[in-house]
Coordinates of C-alpha atoms and ligand atoms in Angstrom, one line a residue:
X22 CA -50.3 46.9 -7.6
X23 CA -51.8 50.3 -7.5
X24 CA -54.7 51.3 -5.1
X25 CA -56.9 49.5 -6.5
X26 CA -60.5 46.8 -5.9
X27 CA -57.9 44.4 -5.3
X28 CA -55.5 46.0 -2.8
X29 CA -58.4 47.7 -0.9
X30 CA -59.6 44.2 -0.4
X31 CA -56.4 43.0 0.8
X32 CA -56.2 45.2 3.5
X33 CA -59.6 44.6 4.9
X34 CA -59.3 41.3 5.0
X35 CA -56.4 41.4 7.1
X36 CA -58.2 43.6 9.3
X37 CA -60.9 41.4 9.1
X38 CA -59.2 37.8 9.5
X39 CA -55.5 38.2 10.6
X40 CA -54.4 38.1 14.6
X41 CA -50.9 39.4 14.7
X42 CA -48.2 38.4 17.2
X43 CA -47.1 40.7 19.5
X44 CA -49.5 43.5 18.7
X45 CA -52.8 45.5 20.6
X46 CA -55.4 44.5 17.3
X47 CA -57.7 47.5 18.3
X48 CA -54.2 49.8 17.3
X49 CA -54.0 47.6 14.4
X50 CA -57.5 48.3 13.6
X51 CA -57.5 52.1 13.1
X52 CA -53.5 51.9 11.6
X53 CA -52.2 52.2 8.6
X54 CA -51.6 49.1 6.9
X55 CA -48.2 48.2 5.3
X56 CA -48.7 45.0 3.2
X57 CA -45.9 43.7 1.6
X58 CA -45.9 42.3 -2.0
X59 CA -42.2 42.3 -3.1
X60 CA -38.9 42.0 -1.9
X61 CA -35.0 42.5 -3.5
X62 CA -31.7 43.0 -2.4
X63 CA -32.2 45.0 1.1
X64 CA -35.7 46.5 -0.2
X65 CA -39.4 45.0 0.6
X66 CA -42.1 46.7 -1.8
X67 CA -45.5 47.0 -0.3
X68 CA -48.8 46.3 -2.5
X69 CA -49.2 50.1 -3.3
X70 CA -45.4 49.8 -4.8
X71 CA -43.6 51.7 -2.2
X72 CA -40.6 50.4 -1.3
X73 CA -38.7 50.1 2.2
X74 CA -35.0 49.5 3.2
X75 CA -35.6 46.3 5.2
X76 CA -33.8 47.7 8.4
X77 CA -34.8 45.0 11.0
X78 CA -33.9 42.1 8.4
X79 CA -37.7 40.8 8.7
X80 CA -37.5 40.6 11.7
X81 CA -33.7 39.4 12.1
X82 CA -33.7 36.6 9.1
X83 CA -32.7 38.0 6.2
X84 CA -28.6 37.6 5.5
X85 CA -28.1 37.4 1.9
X86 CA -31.0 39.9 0.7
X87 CA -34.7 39.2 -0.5
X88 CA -34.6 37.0 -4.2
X89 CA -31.0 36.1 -3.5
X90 CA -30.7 33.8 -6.9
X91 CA -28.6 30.8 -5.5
X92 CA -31.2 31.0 -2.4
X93 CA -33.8 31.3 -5.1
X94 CA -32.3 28.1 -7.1
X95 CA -31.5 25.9 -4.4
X96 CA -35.2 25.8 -2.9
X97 CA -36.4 25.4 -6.6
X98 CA -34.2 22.3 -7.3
X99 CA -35.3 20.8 -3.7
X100 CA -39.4 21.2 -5.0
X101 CA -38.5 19.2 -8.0
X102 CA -37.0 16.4 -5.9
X103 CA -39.7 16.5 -2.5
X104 CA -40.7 19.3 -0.5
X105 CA -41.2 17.4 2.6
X106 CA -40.6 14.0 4.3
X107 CA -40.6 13.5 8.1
X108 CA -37.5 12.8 9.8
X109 CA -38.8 10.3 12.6
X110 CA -38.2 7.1 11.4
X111 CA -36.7 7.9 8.1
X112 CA -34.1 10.6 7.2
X113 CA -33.8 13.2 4.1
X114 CA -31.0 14.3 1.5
X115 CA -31.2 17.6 2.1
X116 CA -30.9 17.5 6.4
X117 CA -28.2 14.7 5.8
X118 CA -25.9 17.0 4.0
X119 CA -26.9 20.1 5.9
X120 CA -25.8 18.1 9.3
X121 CA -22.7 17.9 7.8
X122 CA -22.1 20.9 6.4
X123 CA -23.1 22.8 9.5
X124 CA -20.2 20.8 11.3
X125 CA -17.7 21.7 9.3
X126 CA -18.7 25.7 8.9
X127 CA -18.7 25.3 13.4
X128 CA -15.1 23.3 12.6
X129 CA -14.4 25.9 10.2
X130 CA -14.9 29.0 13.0
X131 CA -12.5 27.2 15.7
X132 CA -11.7 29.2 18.0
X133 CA -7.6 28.7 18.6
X134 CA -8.2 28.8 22.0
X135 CA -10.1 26.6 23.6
X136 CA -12.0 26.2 26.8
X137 CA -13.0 23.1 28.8
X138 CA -16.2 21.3 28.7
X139 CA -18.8 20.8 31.7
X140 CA -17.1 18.0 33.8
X141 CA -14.1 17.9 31.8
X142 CA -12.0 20.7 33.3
X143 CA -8.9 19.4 33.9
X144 CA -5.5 20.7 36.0
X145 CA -3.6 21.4 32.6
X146 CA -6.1 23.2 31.1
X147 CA -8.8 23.5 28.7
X148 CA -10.1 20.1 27.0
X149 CA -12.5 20.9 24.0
X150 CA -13.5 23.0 21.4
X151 CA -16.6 24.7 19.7
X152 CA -16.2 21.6 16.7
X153 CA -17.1 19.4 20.3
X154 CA -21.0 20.5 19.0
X155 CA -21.0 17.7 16.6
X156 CA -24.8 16.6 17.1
X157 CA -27.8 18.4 15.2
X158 CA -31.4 18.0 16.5
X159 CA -33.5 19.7 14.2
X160 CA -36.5 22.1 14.5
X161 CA -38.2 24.5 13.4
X162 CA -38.0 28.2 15.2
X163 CA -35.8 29.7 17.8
X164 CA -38.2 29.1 20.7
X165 CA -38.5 25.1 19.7
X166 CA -34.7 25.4 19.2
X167 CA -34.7 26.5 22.8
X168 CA -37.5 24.0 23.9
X169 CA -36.1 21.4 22.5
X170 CA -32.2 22.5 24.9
X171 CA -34.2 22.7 27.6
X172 CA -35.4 19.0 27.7
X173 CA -32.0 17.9 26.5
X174 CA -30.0 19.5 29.5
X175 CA -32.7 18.1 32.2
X176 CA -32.5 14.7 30.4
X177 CA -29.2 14.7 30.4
X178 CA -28.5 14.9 34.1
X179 CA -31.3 12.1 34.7
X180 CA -29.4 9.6 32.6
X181 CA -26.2 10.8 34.4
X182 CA -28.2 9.6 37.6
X183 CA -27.6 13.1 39.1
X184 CA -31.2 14.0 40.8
X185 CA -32.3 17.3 41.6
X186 CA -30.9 19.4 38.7
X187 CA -35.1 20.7 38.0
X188 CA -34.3 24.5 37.8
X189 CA -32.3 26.8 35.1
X190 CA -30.7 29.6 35.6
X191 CA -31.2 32.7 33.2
X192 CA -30.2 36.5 33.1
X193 CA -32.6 39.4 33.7
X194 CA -33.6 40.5 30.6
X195 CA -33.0 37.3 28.3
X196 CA -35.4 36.6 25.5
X197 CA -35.6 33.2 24.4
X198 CA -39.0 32.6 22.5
X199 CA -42.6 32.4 23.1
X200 CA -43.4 28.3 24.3
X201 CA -43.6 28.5 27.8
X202 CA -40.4 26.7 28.4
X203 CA -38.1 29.6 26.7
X204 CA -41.0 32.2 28.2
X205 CA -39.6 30.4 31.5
X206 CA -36.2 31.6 31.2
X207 CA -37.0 34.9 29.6
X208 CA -37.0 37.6 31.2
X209 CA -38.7 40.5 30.0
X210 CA -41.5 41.0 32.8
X211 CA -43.6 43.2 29.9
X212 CA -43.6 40.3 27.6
X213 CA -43.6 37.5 30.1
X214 CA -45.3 38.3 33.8
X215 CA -48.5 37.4 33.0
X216 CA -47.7 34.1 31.6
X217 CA -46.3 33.8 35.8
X218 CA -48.3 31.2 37.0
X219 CA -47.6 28.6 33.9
X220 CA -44.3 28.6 34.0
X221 CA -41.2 26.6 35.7
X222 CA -39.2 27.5 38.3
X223 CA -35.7 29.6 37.3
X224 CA -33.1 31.5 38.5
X225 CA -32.1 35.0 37.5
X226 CA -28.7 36.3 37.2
X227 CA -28.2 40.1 36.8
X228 CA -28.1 41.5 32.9
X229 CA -24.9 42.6 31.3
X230 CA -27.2 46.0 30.9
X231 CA -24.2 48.5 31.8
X232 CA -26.1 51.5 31.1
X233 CA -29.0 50.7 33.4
X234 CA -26.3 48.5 35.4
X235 CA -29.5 46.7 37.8
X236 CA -27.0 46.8 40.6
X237 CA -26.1 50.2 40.0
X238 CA -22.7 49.6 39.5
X239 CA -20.3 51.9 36.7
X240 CA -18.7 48.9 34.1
X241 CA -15.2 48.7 34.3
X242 CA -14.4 50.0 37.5
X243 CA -17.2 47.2 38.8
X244 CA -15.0 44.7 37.7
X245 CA -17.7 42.5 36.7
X246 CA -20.2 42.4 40.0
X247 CA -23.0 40.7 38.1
X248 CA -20.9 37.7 38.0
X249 CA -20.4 37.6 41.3
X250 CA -24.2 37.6 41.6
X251 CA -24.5 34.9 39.1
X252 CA -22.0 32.9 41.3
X253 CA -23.3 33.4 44.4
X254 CA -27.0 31.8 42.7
X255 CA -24.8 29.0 41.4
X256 CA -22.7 28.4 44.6
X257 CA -25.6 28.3 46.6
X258 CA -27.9 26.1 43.9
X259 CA -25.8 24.3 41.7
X260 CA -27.6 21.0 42.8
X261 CA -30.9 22.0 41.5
X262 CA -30.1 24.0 38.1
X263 CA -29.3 21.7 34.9
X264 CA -28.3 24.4 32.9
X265 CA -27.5 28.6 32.4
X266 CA -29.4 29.7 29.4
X267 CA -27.6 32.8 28.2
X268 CA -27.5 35.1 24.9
X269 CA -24.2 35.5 23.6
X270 CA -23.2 38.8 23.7
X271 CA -26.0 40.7 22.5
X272 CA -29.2 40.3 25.0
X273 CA -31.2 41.0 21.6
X274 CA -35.6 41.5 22.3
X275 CA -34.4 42.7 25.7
X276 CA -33.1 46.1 24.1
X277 CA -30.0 45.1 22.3
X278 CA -27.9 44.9 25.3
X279 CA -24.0 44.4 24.5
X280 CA -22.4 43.0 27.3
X281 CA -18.8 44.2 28.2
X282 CA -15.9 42.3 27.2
X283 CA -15.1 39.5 29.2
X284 CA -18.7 38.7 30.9
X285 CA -19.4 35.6 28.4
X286 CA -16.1 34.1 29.1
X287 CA -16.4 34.5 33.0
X288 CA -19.8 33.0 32.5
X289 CA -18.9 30.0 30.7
X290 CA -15.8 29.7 33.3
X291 CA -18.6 30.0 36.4
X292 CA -20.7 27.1 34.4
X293 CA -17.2 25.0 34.1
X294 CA -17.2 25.7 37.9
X295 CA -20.1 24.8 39.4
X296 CA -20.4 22.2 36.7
X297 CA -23.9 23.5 35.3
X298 CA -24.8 22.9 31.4
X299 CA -24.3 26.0 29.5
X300 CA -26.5 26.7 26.5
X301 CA -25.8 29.5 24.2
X302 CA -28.9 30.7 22.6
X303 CA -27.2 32.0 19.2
X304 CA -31.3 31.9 17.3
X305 CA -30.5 36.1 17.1
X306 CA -26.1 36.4 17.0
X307 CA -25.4 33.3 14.5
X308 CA -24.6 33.8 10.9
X309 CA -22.3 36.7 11.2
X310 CA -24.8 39.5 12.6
X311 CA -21.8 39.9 15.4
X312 CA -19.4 39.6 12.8
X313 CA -18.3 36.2 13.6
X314 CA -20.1 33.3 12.5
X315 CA -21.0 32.7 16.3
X316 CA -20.6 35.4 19.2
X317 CA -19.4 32.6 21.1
X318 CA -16.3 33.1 19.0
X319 CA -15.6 36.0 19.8
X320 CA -14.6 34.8 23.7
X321 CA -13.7 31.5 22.4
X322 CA -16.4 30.0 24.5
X323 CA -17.7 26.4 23.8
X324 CA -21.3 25.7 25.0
X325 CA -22.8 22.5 25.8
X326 CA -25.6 22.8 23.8
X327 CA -26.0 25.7 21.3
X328 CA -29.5 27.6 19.6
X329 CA -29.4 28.5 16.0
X330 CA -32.4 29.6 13.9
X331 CA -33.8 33.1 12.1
X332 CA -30.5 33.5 9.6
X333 CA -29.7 29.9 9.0
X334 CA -32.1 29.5 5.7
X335 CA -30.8 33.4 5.0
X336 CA -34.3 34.0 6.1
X337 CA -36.4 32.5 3.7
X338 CA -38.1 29.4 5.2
X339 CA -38.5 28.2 9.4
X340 CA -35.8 25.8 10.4
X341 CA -33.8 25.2 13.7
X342 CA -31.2 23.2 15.2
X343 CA -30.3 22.4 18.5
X344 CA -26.7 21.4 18.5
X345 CA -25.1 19.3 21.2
X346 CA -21.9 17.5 22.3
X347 CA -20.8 14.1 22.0
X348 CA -20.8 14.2 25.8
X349 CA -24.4 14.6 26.6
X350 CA -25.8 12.6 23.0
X351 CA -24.4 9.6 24.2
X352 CA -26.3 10.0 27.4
X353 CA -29.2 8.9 25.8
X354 CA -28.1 5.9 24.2
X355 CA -29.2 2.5 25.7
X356 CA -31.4 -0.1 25.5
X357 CA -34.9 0.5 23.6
X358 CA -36.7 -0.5 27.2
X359 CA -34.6 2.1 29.2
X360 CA -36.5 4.6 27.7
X361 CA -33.5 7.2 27.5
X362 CA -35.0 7.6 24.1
X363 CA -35.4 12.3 23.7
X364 CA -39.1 12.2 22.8
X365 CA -39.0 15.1 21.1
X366 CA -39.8 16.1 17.4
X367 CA -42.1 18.1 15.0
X368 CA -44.5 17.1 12.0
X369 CA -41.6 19.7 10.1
X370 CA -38.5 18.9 11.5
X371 CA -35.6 18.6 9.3
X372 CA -37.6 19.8 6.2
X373 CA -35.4 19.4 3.1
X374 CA -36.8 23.2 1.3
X375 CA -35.5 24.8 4.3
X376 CA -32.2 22.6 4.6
X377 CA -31.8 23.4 1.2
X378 CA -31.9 27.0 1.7
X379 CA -29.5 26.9 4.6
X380 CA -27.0 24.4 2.4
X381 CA -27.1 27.6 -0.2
X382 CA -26.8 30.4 2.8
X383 CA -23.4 28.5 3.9
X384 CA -22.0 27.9 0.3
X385 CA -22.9 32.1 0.3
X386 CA -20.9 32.9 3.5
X387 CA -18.0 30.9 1.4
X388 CA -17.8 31.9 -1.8
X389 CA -18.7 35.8 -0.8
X390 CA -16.3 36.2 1.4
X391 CA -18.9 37.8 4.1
X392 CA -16.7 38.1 7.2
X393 CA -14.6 40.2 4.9
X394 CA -17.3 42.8 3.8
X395 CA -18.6 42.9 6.8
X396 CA -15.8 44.8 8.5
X397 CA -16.3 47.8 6.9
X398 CA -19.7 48.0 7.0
X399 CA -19.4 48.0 10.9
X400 CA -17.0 50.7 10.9
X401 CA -19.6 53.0 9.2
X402 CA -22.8 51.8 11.2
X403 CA -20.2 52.3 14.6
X404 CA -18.9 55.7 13.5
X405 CA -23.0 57.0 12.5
X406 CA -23.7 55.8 15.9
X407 CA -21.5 57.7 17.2
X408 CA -23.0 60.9 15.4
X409 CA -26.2 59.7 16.5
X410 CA -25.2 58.9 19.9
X411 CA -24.6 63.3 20.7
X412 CA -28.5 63.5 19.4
X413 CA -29.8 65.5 22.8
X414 CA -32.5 62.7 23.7
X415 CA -29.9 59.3 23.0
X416 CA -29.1 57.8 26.1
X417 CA -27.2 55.2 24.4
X418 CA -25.8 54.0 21.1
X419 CA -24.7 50.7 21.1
X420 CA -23.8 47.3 18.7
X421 CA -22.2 44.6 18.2
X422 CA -21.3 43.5 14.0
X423 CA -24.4 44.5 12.6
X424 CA -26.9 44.4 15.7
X425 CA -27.6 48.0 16.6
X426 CA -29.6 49.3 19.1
X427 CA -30.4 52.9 19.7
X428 CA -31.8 53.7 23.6
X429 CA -34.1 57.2 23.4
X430 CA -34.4 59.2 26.4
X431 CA -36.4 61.9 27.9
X432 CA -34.0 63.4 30.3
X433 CA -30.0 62.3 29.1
X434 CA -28.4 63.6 32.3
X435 CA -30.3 61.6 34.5
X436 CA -31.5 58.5 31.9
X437 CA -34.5 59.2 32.4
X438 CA -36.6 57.1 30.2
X439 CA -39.9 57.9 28.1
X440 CA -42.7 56.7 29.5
X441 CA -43.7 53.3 27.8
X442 CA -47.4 54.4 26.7
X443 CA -46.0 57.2 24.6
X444 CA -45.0 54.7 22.3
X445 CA -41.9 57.0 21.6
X446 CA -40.1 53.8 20.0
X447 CA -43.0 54.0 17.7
X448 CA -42.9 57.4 16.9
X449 CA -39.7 57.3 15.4
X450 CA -40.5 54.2 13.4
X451 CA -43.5 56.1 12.5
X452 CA -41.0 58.7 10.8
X453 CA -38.6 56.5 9.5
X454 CA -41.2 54.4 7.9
X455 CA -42.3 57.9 5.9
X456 CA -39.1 58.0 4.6
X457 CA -38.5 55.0 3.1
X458 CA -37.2 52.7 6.4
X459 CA -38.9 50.1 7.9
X460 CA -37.6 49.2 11.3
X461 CA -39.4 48.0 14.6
X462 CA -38.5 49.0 18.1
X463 CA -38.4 47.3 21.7
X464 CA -39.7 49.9 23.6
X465 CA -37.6 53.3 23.4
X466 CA -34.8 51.6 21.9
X467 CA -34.8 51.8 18.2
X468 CA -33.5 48.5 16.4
X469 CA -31.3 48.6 13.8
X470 CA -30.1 45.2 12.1
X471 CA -29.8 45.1 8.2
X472 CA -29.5 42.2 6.0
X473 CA -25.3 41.4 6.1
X474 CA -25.6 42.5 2.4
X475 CA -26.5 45.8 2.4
X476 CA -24.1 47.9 0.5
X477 CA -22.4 51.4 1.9
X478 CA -24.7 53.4 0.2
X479 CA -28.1 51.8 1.2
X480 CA -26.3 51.4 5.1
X481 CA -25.7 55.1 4.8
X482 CA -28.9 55.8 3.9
X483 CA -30.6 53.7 6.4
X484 CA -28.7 55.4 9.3
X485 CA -29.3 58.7 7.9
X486 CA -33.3 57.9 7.6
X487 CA -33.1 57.1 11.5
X488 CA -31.0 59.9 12.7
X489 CA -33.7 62.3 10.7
X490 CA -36.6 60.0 12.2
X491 CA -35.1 60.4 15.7
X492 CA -34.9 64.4 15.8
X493 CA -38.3 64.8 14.1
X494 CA -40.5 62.4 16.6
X495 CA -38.1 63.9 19.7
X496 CA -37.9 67.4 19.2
Ligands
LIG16 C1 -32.2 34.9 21.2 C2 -33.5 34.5 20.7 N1 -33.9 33.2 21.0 C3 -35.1 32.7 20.6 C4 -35.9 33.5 19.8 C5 -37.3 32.9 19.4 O1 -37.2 32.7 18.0 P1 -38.6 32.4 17.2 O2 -39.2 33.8 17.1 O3 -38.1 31.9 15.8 O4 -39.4 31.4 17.9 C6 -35.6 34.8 19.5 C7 -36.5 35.6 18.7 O5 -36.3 36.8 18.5 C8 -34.3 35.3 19.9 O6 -33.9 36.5 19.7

């Protein structure tokens, strides 16, 4: 499309008829508008036929790349069958298989060591494994995903008998979604304090955040002090929490936090403890963007209940799962009139286009070999960071797989940060944008997380566009 009657219109009209999430609309208003038309590979074309490296994977979806043929196919074959039938009362091809499948990719990514589940530790050692997830509740976004864990853990414990458990306990930091339940145990006060008054009562633990350490600690030679916080909340309150909600390894809309090796595992260990549900809120790190197919690999950590959404359909339609042991499902079995029924469930769940485009993004993983590409793609992103990292106003270059975050600074020798109004985050994307990149920041820190298909080339070239970005908005 070229500037033309049409595209002029386009533009207006969003102006004129769209509110978008997350964003001051009187900005919006007097911006420039980027409207996309077109997408390929790692690129999204906009209407005026520019084209963009798609550096924050629409916003941390995309896996495979935009038009990805099989992707492409499979949802094509599922229109000519049914595009949608509900899952209350009746069930579907497509979320039948996809159950499946999904347990035997979570089988697949066993961790050889394995941990023991809540209630189940036992003298001789660890009892169960992650393939102990064996029971998908569908949704249909990461925050429902989250919602919909919520209800399960405080259910749980009711049909146990065990009263009290009302609370959960999060970490500072955490984003879990936008319903008020995940806004509950998030904890971004700029995205979440004025939403106060609505929500339920939770429990912080410290962040993993080591280079703004909250307790002002230096990581390793703290030897882990935020855990010690975390079990001081959960000796003193175990009785009322049902669960710790937690991001593995990457605290992701919080700033791309990587915690240090270890914490996850001594978390998980402290929930074992203090026998507290643990829920691992993999909607952002599933799929590979940590490299493997969960971060909760990675420690060989097995949650009770477990997240997944954004990369499961390769980013092309909305589905979720909530995934759950064998342990807490049959919790809610029992007779019709004891109402252990989970009344949960949405008009969408299960919907058999977007199973069908997350049976396809699994048979991908397979037959690409993924995990195996991947590897060297996150030597170069880790040895540009690096580069970027000696950049006078980087505080902090960090990632984990293919989740990048890069933390700006006014003042590196003392971390001192930019002030949040000059929109310095912005600035950069501003830049970066100009030359071809399209990212979107958290504040000053500068997100970078590509499709797991980009090639060498286009990562190169997307690292080089934000380095150039970074010295032209901070110098
Ligand atoms: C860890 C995590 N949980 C939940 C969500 C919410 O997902 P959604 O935006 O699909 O509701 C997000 C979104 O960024 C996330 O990063």
């Amino acid at each position: 499309m070229d500037i033309t009657e049409e595209t002029r219109q386009l533009e207006a009209a969003d102006k004129k008829y769209i509110w978008h999430p997350f964003t001051q609309m009187r900005d919006w208003e007097k911006e420039p508008l980027i409207v996309i038309a077109e997408g390929r590979d790692c690129f999204i074309k906009d209407i005026h036929g520019k084209w963009y490296l798609d550096g924050v994977s629409s916003l941390w979806v995309n896996i495979h790349g935009h038009r990805k043929k099989e992707l492409d196919d499979a949802i094509k074959e599922q229109i000519d069958n049914i595009s949608h039938s509900a899952l209350l009362g009746l069930s579907n091809v497509a979320a039948i298989k996809l159950a499946e499948r999904l347990i035997r990719t979570i089988r697949d990514s066993e961790p050889e060591k394995k941990y023991a589940m809540t209630g189940q530790q036992e003298e001789s050692g660890p009892s169960s494994s992650l393939s102990s997830l064996c029971k998908v509740f569908y949704s249909d976004n990461g925050s429902t995903a989250v919602e919909v864990a919520l209800k399960m853990a405080f259910q749980y414990w009711k049909h146990k008998g065990v009263d009290g458990r009302h609370c959960f306990l999060s970490i500072n930091n955490a984003y879990h979604g936008d319903t008020l339940g995940a806004v509950s145990v998030g904890g971004v006060d700029l995205f979440h304090k004025v939403f106060g008054p609505l929500l339920m009562k939770t429990f912080k633990a410290p962040s993993p955040y080591c280079y703004r350490c909250e307790l002002g600690m230096e990581y390793p030679a703290c030897g882990f002090t935020c855990t010690e916080k975390t079990e001081e909340i959960l000796k003193a309150h175990h009785n009322e929490i049902a669960a710790l909600i937690i991001e593995p390894l990457v605290q992701a809309a919080g700033g791309m936090i990587v915690s240090p090796p270890g914490y996850l595992k001594a978390v998980r260990d402290l929930c074992t403890k203090y026998n507290v549900l643990m829920i691992a809120d993999e909607v952002a790190t599933g799929f590979r963007r940590t490299g493997e197919m969960f971060a909760c690999r990675h420690e060989d950590v097995v949650p009770d209940i477990m997240c997944l959404s954004k990369g499961i359909t390769g980013g092309y339609l909305p589905l979720a799962v909530t995934l759950a042991t064998e342990e807490i499902y049959n919790e809610f079995l029992g007779e019709f009139s004891e109402l252990k029924t989970f009344f949960h469930g949405h008009s969408y769940t299960g919907n058999p286009l977007a199973c069908a485009a997350a049976i396809a993004c699994l048979d991908i993983f397979e037959r690409e070999e993924t995990l195996k590409n991947l590897q060297p793609k996150i030597k170069i992103l880790e040895d540009r960071l690096a580069e970027i990292s000696t950049l006078p106003h980087v505080g902090d270059a960090r990632n984990r797989g293919l989740m990048a975050g890069i933390e700006l600074v006014r003042d590196k020798t003392t971390k001192e940060p930019y002030a949040w109004e000059e929109k310095m985050g912005w600035q950069v994307a501003y830049h970066a944008r100009d030359n071809g990149l399209l990212i979107r920041p958290l504040g000053n820190v500068l997100v970078l997380i590509p499709p797991l298909s980009i090639s060498h080339d286009n990562l190169d070239r997307m690292l080089e566009i934000a380095r150039d970005a970074i010295i032209a908005a901070t110098s």
